[in-house]
mmCIF file of C-alpha atoms and ligand atoms in Angstrom:
data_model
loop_
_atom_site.group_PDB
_atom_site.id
_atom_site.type_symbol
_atom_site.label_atom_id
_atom_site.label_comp_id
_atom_site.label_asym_id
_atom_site.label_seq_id
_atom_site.Cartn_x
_atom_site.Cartn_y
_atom_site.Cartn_z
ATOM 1 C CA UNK L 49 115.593 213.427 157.377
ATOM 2 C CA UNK L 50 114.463 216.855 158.808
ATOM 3 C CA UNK L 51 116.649 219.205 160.051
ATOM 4 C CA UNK L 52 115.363 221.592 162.606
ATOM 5 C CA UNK L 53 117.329 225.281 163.538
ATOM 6 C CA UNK L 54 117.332 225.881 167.056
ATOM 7 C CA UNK L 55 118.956 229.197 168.811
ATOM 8 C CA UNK L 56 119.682 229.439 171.782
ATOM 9 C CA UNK L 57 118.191 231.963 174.721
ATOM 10 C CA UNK L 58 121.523 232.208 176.595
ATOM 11 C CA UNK L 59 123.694 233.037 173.737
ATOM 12 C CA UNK L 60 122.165 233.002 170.708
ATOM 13 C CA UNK L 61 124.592 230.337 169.240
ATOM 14 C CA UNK L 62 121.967 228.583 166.241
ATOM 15 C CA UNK L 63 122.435 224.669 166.368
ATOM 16 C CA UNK L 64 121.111 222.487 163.668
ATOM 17 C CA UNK L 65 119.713 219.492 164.835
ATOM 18 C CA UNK L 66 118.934 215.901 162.973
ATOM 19 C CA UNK L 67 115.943 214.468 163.839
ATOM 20 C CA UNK L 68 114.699 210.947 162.701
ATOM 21 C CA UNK L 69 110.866 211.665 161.745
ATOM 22 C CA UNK L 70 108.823 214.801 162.772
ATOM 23 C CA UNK L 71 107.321 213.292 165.181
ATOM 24 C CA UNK L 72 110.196 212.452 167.098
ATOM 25 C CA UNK L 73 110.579 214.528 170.519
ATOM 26 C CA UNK L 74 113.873 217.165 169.525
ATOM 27 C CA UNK L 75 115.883 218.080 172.925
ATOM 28 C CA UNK L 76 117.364 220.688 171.468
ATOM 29 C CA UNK L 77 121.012 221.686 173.530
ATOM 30 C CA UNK L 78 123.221 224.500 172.928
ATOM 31 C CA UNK L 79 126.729 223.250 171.093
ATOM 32 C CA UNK L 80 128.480 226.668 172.433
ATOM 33 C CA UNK L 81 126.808 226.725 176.013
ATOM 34 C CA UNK L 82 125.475 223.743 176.561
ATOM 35 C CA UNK L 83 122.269 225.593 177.326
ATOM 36 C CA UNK L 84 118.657 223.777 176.558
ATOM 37 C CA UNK L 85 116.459 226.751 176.834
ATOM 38 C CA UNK L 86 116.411 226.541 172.802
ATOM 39 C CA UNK L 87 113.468 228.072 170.412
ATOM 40 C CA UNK L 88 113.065 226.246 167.101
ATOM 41 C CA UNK L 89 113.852 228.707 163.961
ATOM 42 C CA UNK L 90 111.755 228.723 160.973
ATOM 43 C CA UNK L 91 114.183 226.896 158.632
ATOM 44 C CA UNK L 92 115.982 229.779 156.111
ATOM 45 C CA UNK L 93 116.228 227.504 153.630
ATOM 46 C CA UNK L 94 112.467 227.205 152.773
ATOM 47 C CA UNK L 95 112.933 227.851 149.389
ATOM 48 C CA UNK L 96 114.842 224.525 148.690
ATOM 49 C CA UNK L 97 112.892 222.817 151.347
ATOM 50 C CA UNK L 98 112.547 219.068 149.472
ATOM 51 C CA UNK L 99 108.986 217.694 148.791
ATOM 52 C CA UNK L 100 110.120 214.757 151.107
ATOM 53 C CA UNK L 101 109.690 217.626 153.744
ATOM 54 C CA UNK L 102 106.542 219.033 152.707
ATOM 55 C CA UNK L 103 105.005 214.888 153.067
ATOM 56 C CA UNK L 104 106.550 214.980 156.250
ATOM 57 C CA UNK L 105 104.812 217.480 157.664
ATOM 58 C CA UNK L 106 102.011 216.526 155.879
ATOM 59 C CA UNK L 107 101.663 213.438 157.044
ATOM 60 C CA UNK L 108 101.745 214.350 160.773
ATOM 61 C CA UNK L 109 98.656 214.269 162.508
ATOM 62 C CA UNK L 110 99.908 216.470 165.112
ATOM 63 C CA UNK L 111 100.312 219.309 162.198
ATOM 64 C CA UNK L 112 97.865 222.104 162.074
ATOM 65 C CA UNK L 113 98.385 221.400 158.129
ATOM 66 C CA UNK L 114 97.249 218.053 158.262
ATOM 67 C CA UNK L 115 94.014 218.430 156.757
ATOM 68 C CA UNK L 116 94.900 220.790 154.701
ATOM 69 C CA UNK L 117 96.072 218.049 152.646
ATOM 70 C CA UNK L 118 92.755 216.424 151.391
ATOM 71 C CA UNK L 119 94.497 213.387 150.953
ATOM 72 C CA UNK L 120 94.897 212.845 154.691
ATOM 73 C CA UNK L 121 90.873 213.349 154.764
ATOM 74 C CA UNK L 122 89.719 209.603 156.083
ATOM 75 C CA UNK L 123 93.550 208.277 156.517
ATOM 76 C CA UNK L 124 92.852 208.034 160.457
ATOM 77 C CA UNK L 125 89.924 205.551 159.429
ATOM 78 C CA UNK L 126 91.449 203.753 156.797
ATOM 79 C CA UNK L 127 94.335 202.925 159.519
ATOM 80 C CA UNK L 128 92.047 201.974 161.973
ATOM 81 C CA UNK L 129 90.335 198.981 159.753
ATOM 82 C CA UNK L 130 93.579 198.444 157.913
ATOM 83 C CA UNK L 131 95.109 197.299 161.844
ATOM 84 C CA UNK L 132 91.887 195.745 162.495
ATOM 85 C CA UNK L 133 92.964 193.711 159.720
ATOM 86 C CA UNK L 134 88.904 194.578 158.100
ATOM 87 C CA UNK L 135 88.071 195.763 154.665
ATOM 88 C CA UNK L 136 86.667 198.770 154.733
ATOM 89 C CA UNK L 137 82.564 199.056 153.912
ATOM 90 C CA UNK L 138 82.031 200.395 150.606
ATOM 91 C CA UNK L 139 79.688 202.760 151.792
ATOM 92 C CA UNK L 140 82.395 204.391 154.180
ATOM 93 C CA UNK L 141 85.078 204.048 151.057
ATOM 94 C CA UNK L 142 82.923 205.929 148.949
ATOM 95 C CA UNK L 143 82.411 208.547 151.597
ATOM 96 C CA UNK L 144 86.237 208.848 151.852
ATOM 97 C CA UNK L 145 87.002 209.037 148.588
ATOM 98 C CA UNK L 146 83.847 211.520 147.721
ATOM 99 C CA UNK L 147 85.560 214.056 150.402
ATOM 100 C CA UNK L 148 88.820 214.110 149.209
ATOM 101 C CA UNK L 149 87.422 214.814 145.564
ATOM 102 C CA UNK L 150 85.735 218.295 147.874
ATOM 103 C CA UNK L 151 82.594 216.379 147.913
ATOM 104 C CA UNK L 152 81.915 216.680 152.195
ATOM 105 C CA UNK L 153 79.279 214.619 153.591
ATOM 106 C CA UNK L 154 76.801 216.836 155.244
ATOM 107 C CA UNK L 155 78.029 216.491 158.769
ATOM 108 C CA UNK L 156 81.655 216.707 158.008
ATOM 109 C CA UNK L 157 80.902 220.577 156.207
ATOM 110 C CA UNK L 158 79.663 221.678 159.496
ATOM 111 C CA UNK L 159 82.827 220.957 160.724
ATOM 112 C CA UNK L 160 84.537 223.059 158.279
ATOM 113 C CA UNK L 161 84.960 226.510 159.555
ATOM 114 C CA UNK L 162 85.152 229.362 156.592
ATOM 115 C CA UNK L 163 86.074 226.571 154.238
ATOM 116 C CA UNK L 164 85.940 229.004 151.433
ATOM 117 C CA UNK L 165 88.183 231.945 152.545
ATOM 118 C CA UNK L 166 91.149 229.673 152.678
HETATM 119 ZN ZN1 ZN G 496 124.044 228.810 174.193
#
């Protein structure tokens, strides 16, 4: 379960807060003021951050990381025919699984900006 640091603009009390998955909404409220105008702190404990963490993040869409990961490369499709209740084509399979190996198909390396200085 993540735990995100918030502190708090009116009196800088820091309030840890539960949340159930990362992509759960966080209303973050002061436990000293009650205030809400809260701005989430990079966690300090980074260092022991769990892997569990790292997947969750990884795992989000909404995260910038996302495709970092190239195992997320194609997830959004195979979703899509995995609710459509399809198999997926070969063809598009092989495509997937070619990309997360590095291999992009053409159209997909246009879409990845300075690729090699990361
Ligand atoms: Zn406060």
């Amino acid at each position: 379960m993540p735990i995100y640091e918030f502190q708090c603009q009116e009196c800088q009390n820091r309030t840890s807060v539960f949340v159930r998955t990362v992509t759960s909404p966080v209303n973050a409220e002061c436990g000293s003021c009650g205030s809400k105008d809260m701005i989430r702190l990079i966690t300090s404990f980074g260092v022991s951050k769990s892997v569990s963490d790292v997947h969750a993040v990884h795992n989000n869409p909404n995260s910038p990381d996302y495709y970092m990961d190239p195992r997320n490369i194609g997830r959004s499709t195979e979703d899509k025919f995995a609710s459509m209740g399809m198999e997926m084509p070969s063809q598009i399979r092989d495509m997937i699984d070619g990309a997360r190996e590095g291999d992009m198909p053409g159209a997909t390396k246009d879409l990845q900006p300075n690729v090699n200085e990361i």
